[in-house]
Coordinates of N, CA and C in Angstrom, one line a residue:
G814 N -9.5 -14.7 -23.5 CA -8.9 -13.5 -23.1 C -8.1 -13.5 -21.9
Y815 N -7.4 -12.4 -21.6 CA -6.6 -12.4 -20.5 C -6.6 -10.9 -20.0
L816 N -6.2 -10.7 -18.7 CA -6.1 -9.4 -18.1 C -5.1 -8.6 -18.9
G817 N -5.5 -7.4 -19.3 CA -4.6 -6.5 -20.0 C -4.9 -6.6 -21.5
Q818 N -5.7 -7.5 -21.9 CA -6.0 -7.6 -23.4 C -6.8 -6.4 -23.9
G819 N -7.8 -5.9 -23.1 CA -8.7 -4.9 -23.6 C -8.1 -3.5 -23.5
T820 N -6.8 -3.3 -23.4 CA -6.3 -2.0 -23.2 C -5.7 -1.5 -24.5
G821 N -6.0 -2.1 -25.6 CA -5.5 -1.6 -26.9 C -4.0 -1.5 -26.9
G822 N -3.6 -0.3 -27.4 CA -2.1 -0.1 -27.5 C -1.4 0.0 -26.2
R823 N -2.1 0.2 -25.1 CA -1.4 0.4 -23.8 C -1.6 -0.9 -23.0
N824 N -1.3 -2.0 -23.6 CA -1.5 -3.3 -23.0 C -0.7 -3.4 -21.7
Y825 N -1.3 -3.3 -20.6 CA -0.7 -3.2 -19.3 C 0.1 -4.4 -18.9
K826 N -0.4 -5.6 -19.2 CA 0.3 -6.8 -18.9 C 1.7 -6.8 -19.6
H827 N 1.6 -6.5 -20.9 CA 2.9 -6.5 -21.7 C 3.8 -5.4 -21.3
Q828 N 3.2 -4.3 -20.8 CA 4.0 -3.2 -20.4 C 4.8 -3.6 -19.1
L829 N 4.1 -4.3 -18.2 CA 4.8 -4.7 -17.0 C 5.8 -5.7 -17.3
E830 N 5.5 -6.7 -18.2 CA 6.5 -7.7 -18.6 C 7.7 -7.0 -19.2
R831 N 7.5 -6.0 -20.1 CA 8.6 -5.3 -20.8 C 9.5 -4.6 -19.8
I832 N 8.9 -3.9 -18.8 CA 9.7 -3.2 -17.8 C 10.5 -4.2 -17.0
C833 N 9.9 -5.4 -16.6 CA 10.7 -6.4 -15.9 C 11.8 -7.0 -16.6
K834 N 11.7 -7.1 -18.0 CA 12.7 -7.8 -18.8 C 13.8 -6.9 -19.3
T835 N 13.5 -5.6 -19.4 CA 14.4 -4.7 -20.1 C 15.1 -3.7 -19.2
W836 N 14.7 -3.6 -17.9 CA 15.3 -2.5 -17.1 C 16.8 -2.8 -16.8
N837 N 17.6 -1.7 -16.6 CA 19.0 -1.9 -16.2 C 19.3 -0.8 -15.2
I838 N 20.4 -1.0 -14.6 CA 20.9 0.0 -13.6 C 21.4 1.2 -14.3
K839 N 20.9 2.3 -14.0 CA 21.4 3.6 -14.5 C 21.9 4.4 -13.3
G840 N 21.4 5.6 -13.2 CA 21.7 6.4 -12.0 C 20.6 6.0 -10.9
P841 N 20.8 6.5 -9.7 CA 19.9 6.1 -8.6 C 18.4 6.5 -8.9
T842 N 18.2 7.7 -9.5 CA 16.9 8.2 -9.7 C 16.2 7.4 -10.8
A843 N 17.0 7.1 -11.9 CA 16.4 6.3 -13.0 C 16.1 4.9 -12.6
T844 N 17.0 4.4 -11.7 CA 16.8 3.0 -11.2 C 15.6 2.9 -10.3
F845 N 15.4 3.9 -9.5 CA 14.2 4.0 -8.6 C 13.0 4.1 -9.4
N846 N 13.0 4.9 -10.5 CA 11.9 5.1 -11.4 C 11.4 3.8 -12.0
V847 N 12.3 2.8 -12.2 CA 11.9 1.5 -12.7 C 11.0 0.9 -11.7
A848 N 11.3 0.9 -10.4 CA 10.4 0.3 -9.4 C 9.1 1.0 -9.4
Q849 N 9.1 2.3 -9.5 CA 7.8 3.0 -9.5 C 7.0 2.6 -10.8
N850 N 7.6 2.5 -11.9 CA 6.9 2.1 -13.1 C 6.4 0.7 -13.0
M851 N 7.1 -0.2 -12.4 CA 6.6 -1.6 -12.2 C 5.3 -1.5 -11.3
Y852 N 5.4 -0.8 -10.2 CA 4.3 -0.6 -9.3 C 3.1 -0.1 -10.0
K853 N 3.3 1.0 -10.8 CA 2.2 1.6 -11.5 C 1.6 0.7 -12.5
S854 N 2.4 0.0 -13.2 CA 1.9 -1.0 -14.2 C 1.1 -2.1 -13.6
F855 N 1.6 -2.6 -12.4 CA 0.8 -3.6 -11.7 C -0.6 -3.1 -11.3
F856 N -0.6 -1.9 -10.8 CA -1.9 -1.3 -10.3 C -2.8 -0.9 -11.5
D857 N -2.2 -0.7 -12.7 CA -3.0 -0.5 -13.9 C -3.7 -1.8 -14.2
L858 N -3.1 -2.9 -14.0 CA -3.7 -4.2 -14.2 C -4.9 -4.4 -13.1
V859 N -4.6 -4.0 -11.9 CA -5.7 -4.0 -10.9 C -6.9 -3.2 -11.3
D860 N -6.6 -2.0 -11.7 CA -7.7 -1.1 -12.2 C -8.5 -1.8 -13.3
E861 N -7.8 -2.4 -14.2 CA -8.5 -3.0 -15.3 C -9.3 -4.2 -14.8
A862 N -8.8 -4.9 -13.9 CA -9.6 -6.1 -13.3 C -10.8 -5.6 -12.6
Q863 N -10.8 -4.4 -12.1 CA -11.9 -3.8 -11.4 C -12.9 -3.0 -12.3
N864 N -12.5 -2.9 -13.5 CA -13.2 -2.1 -14.5 C -14.7 -2.4 -14.6
D865 N -15.0 -3.8 -14.6 CA -16.4 -4.2 -14.8 C -17.1 -4.3 -13.4
G866 N -16.4 -3.9 -12.3 CA -17.1 -3.9 -11.0 C -16.9 -5.3 -10.3
V867 N -16.4 -6.2 -11.0 CA -16.2 -7.6 -10.4 C -14.8 -8.1 -10.7
V868 N -14.1 -8.5 -9.7 CA -12.8 -9.1 -9.9 C -13.0 -10.6 -9.8
D869 N -13.0 -11.3 -11.0 CA -13.3 -12.7 -10.9 C -12.0 -13.5 -10.6
V870 N -12.2 -14.8 -10.4 CA -11.1 -15.7 -9.9 C -10.0 -15.7 -10.9
N871 N -10.3 -15.7 -12.2 CA -9.2 -15.7 -13.2 C -8.4 -14.4 -13.2
E872 N -9.1 -13.3 -13.0 CA -8.4 -12.0 -12.9 C -7.4 -12.0 -11.6
V873 N -7.9 -12.6 -10.5 CA -7.1 -12.7 -9.3 C -5.8 -13.6 -9.7
L874 N -6.1 -14.7 -10.4 CA -5.0 -15.5 -10.8 C -4.0 -14.8 -11.6
E875 N -4.4 -14.0 -12.6 CA -3.6 -13.2 -13.5 C -2.8 -12.2 -12.6
L876 N -3.4 -11.5 -11.7 CA -2.7 -10.6 -10.8 C -1.6 -11.3 -10.0
M877 N -1.9 -12.5 -9.5 CA -1.0 -13.2 -8.7 C 0.2 -13.6 -9.6
K878 N 0.0 -14.0 -10.8 CA 1.1 -14.4 -11.7 C 1.9 -13.2 -12.1
A879 N 1.3 -12.0 -12.3 CA 2.0 -10.8 -12.6 C 2.9 -10.4 -11.4
F880 N 2.4 -10.6 -10.2 CA 3.2 -10.2 -9.0 C 4.4 -11.2 -8.9
V881 N 4.1 -12.5 -9.1 CA 5.2 -13.5 -9.0 C 6.3 -13.2 -10.0
E882 N 6.0 -12.7 -11.2 CA 7.0 -12.4 -12.2 C 7.7 -11.1 -11.9
M883 N 6.9 -10.1 -11.3 CA 7.5 -8.8 -11.1 C 8.3 -8.7 -9.8
R884 N 8.0 -9.4 -8.8 CA 8.6 -9.2 -7.5 C 10.1 -9.4 -7.5
P885 N 10.6 -10.5 -8.1 CA 12.1 -10.7 -8.1 C 12.8 -9.5 -8.7
Q886 N 12.2 -8.9 -9.8 CA 12.8 -7.7 -10.4 C 12.8 -6.5 -9.5
L887 N 11.7 -6.4 -8.8 CA 11.5 -5.3 -7.8 C 12.6 -5.4 -6.7
K888 N 12.8 -6.6 -6.2 CA 13.9 -6.8 -5.2 C 15.3 -6.6 -5.8
K889 N 15.5 -6.8 -7.1 CA 16.8 -6.5 -7.7 C 17.0 -5.0 -7.8
V890 N 15.9 -4.3 -8.1 CA 16.0 -2.8 -8.1 C 16.4 -2.3 -6.7
E891 N 15.8 -2.9 -5.7 CA 16.1 -2.5 -4.3 C 17.5 -2.8 -4.0
T892 N 18.1 -4.0 -4.4 CA 19.5 -4.3 -4.1 C 20.4 -3.4 -4.9
A893 N 20.0 -3.1 -6.2 CA 20.8 -2.1 -7.0 C 20.9 -0.8 -6.3
L894 N 19.9 -0.3 -5.7 CA 19.9 1.0 -5.0 C 20.8 0.9 -3.8
E895 N 20.8 -0.2 -3.1 CA 21.7 -0.4 -2.0 C 23.1 -0.3 -2.4
Q896 N 23.4 -1.0 -3.6 CA 24.8 -1.0 -4.1 C 25.2 0.4 -4.6
L897 N 24.2 1.2 -5.0 CA 24.5 2.6 -5.4 C 24.5 3.5 -4.2
E898 N 24.4 2.9 -3.0 CA 24.5 3.6 -1.7 C 23.4 4.6 -1.6
R899 N 22.2 4.3 -2.1 CA 21.0 5.1 -1.9 C 20.0 4.3 -1.1
I900 N 20.3 4.2 0.2 CA 19.5 3.4 1.1 C 18.1 4.0 1.3
D901 N 18.0 5.4 1.1 CA 16.7 6.0 1.2 C 15.8 5.5 0.1
L902 N 16.3 5.5 -1.1 CA 15.5 5.0 -2.2 C 15.2 3.5 -2.1
S903 N 16.2 2.8 -1.7 CA 16.0 1.3 -1.4 C 14.9 1.1 -0.5
K904 N 14.8 1.9 0.6 CA 13.8 1.7 1.6 C 12.4 2.1 0.9
K905 N 12.4 3.0 0.0 CA 11.1 3.4 -0.6 C 10.7 2.2 -1.5
V906 N 11.6 1.5 -2.2 CA 11.2 0.3 -3.0 C 10.7 -0.7 -2.1
D907 N 11.3 -0.9 -0.9 CA 10.8 -1.9 0.1 C 9.4 -1.5 0.5
E908 N 9.1 -0.2 0.6 CA 7.7 0.2 1.0 C 6.7 -0.1 -0.1
L909 N 7.2 0.0 -1.4 CA 6.3 -0.4 -2.5 C 6.0 -1.9 -2.4
D910 N 7.0 -2.6 -2.1 CA 6.9 -4.1 -2.0 C 5.9 -4.4 -0.9
D911 N 6.0 -3.7 0.3 CA 5.1 -3.9 1.4 C 3.6 -3.5 0.9
S912 N 3.5 -2.5 0.2 CA 2.2 -2.0 -0.3 C 1.6 -3.1 -1.2
L913 N 2.4 -3.7 -2.0 CA 1.9 -4.8 -2.9 C 1.4 -6.0 -2.0
F914 N 2.1 -6.3 -1.0 CA 1.7 -7.4 -0.1 C 0.4 -6.9 0.6
D915 N 0.3 -5.7 1.0 CA -0.9 -5.2 1.7 C -2.1 -5.4 0.8
F916 N -1.9 -5.1 -0.5 CA -3.0 -5.3 -1.5 C -3.4 -6.8 -1.5
F917 N -2.5 -7.7 -1.5 CA -2.9 -9.1 -1.5 C -3.5 -9.6 -0.2
V918 N -3.1 -9.0 0.9 CA -3.7 -9.3 2.2 C -5.2 -8.8 2.2
E919 N -5.4 -7.6 1.7 CA -6.8 -7.1 1.6 C -7.6 -8.0 0.6
L920 N -7.0 -8.4 -0.5 CA -7.6 -9.3 -1.4 C -8.0 -10.6 -0.8
N921 N -7.1 -11.1 0.0 CA -7.4 -12.4 0.8 C -8.5 -12.2 1.7
N922 N -8.5 -11.1 2.4 CA -9.6 -10.8 3.4 C -11.0 -10.7 2.8
G923 N -11.0 -10.3 1.5 CA -12.3 -10.1 0.8 C -12.6 -11.3 0.0
F924 N -11.7 -12.3 -0.1 CA -11.9 -13.5 -1.0 C -12.7 -14.5 -0.3
T925 N -13.9 -14.8 -0.7 CA -14.7 -15.8 0.0 C -14.8 -17.0 -0.9
L926 N -14.6 -18.1 -0.3 CA -14.7 -19.4 -1.0 C -16.2 -19.8 -1.1
P927 N -16.7 -20.1 -2.3 CA -18.1 -20.5 -2.4 C -18.2 -21.9 -1.8
P928 N -19.5 -22.3 -1.5 CA -19.6 -23.6 -0.9 C -19.2 -24.7 -1.9
K929 N -18.6 -25.8 -1.4 CA -18.1 -26.9 -2.2 C -19.3 -27.6 -2.9
P930 N -19.3 -27.7 -4.2 CA -20.4 -28.4 -4.9 C -20.5 -29.8 -4.6
T931 N -21.7 -30.3 -4.5 CA -21.9 -31.7 -4.3 C -22.8 -32.3 -5.4
G932 N -22.9 -33.6 -5.5 CA -23.8 -34.2 -6.5 C -23.0 -34.9 -7.6
W933 N -23.7 -35.7 -8.3 CA -23.2 -36.6 -9.3 C -22.6 -35.8 -10.5
F934 N -23.3 -34.8 -11.0 CA -22.9 -34.1 -12.2 C -22.2 -32.8 -12.0
S935 N -21.4 -32.7 -10.9 CA -20.8 -31.4 -10.6 C -19.4 -31.3 -11.0
G936 N -18.9 -32.0 -12.0 CA -17.5 -32.1 -12.3 C -16.9 -30.7 -12.7
K937 N -17.6 -30.0 -13.6 CA -17.1 -28.6 -14.0 C -17.2 -27.7 -12.8
K938 N -18.2 -27.8 -12.0 CA -18.4 -26.9 -10.8 C -17.3 -27.2 -9.8
K939 N -17.0 -28.5 -9.7 CA -15.9 -28.9 -8.7 C -14.6 -28.4 -9.1
K940 N -14.3 -28.5 -10.4 CA -13.0 -27.9 -11.0 C -12.9 -26.4 -10.7
N941 N -14.0 -25.7 -10.9 CA -14.1 -24.3 -10.6 C -13.9 -24.0 -9.2
W942 N -14.5 -24.8 -8.3 CA -14.3 -24.6 -6.9 C -12.9 -24.9 -6.5
E943 N -12.3 -25.9 -7.0 CA -10.9 -26.3 -6.7 C -9.9 -25.1 -7.1
L944 N -10.2 -24.5 -8.2 CA -9.4 -23.3 -8.6 C -9.6 -22.2 -7.6
H945 N -10.8 -21.9 -7.2 CA -11.1 -20.9 -6.1 C -10.3 -21.3 -4.8
K946 N -10.4 -22.6 -4.5 CA -9.7 -23.0 -3.2 C -8.2 -22.9 -3.3
S947 N -7.7 -23.2 -4.5 CA -6.2 -23.1 -4.7 C -5.8 -21.7 -4.6
I948 N -6.5 -20.8 -5.2 CA -6.2 -19.3 -5.1 C -6.3 -18.8 -3.7
K949 N -7.4 -19.2 -3.0 CA -7.6 -18.8 -1.6 C -6.5 -19.3 -0.7
D950 N -6.1 -20.6 -0.9 CA -5.0 -21.1 -0.2 C -3.7 -20.4 -0.4
N951 N -3.4 -20.0 -1.7 CA -2.2 -19.3 -2.0 C -2.2 -17.9 -1.4
L952 N -3.4 -17.2 -1.5 CA -3.5 -15.9 -0.9 C -3.3 -15.9 0.6
Q953 N -3.9 -17.0 1.2 CA -3.7 -17.1 2.7 C -2.3 -17.4 3.0
K954 N -1.6 -18.2 2.2 CA -0.1 -18.5 2.5 C 0.7 -17.2 2.4
W955 N 0.4 -16.4 1.3 CA 1.1 -15.1 1.1 C 0.9 -14.2 2.3
T956 N -0.4 -14.1 2.8 CA -0.8 -13.3 3.9 C -0.1 -13.7 5.2
D957 N -0.1 -15.1 5.4 CA 0.6 -15.6 6.6 C 2.1 -15.3 6.6
D958 N 2.7 -15.6 5.4 CA 4.2 -15.3 5.3 C 4.5 -13.9 5.5
Y959 N 3.7 -13.0 4.9 CA 3.9 -11.6 5.0 C 3.8 -11.1 6.5
N960 N 2.7 -11.6 7.1 CA 2.5 -11.2 8.5 C 3.5 -11.7 9.4
N961 N 4.1 -12.9 9.2 CA 5.1 -13.5 10.0 C 6.5 -12.8 9.8
Q962 N 6.6 -12.2 8.6 CA 7.9 -11.5 8.3 C 7.9 -10.2 9.0
K963 N 6.8 -9.6 9.3 CA 6.8 -8.2 9.9 C 7.4 -8.2 11.3

């Protein structure tokens, strides 16, 4: 399974991918709405991840992948609004981007790495721990980069 699978006809992951792949510049308001729709679709995925009360490491990885796919498109919307001379709307898109990073900073702050497994037969546990460590390292890098940019 994957994040967004259990939403039936409203598959959030595919909805986010569709918005990212099919948007185009229209008027300023319609273009700004694209950014809002991306943002909403991303947080629909977050809500789904939290549905069972636990956000596991695979769900965090899916959210990170969705963000990596979405962010360049969000920045393109921001640039398009600047070209349409709507700096006010462009700044709002930048605020949405900041809000997404704030989400990942909070996720990083709450992400605790389990103790590293030891022992002869801990191959699968070690792989799982390495996945956790990789995700934690990436979250920390995103957090550091974001905080250094401010």
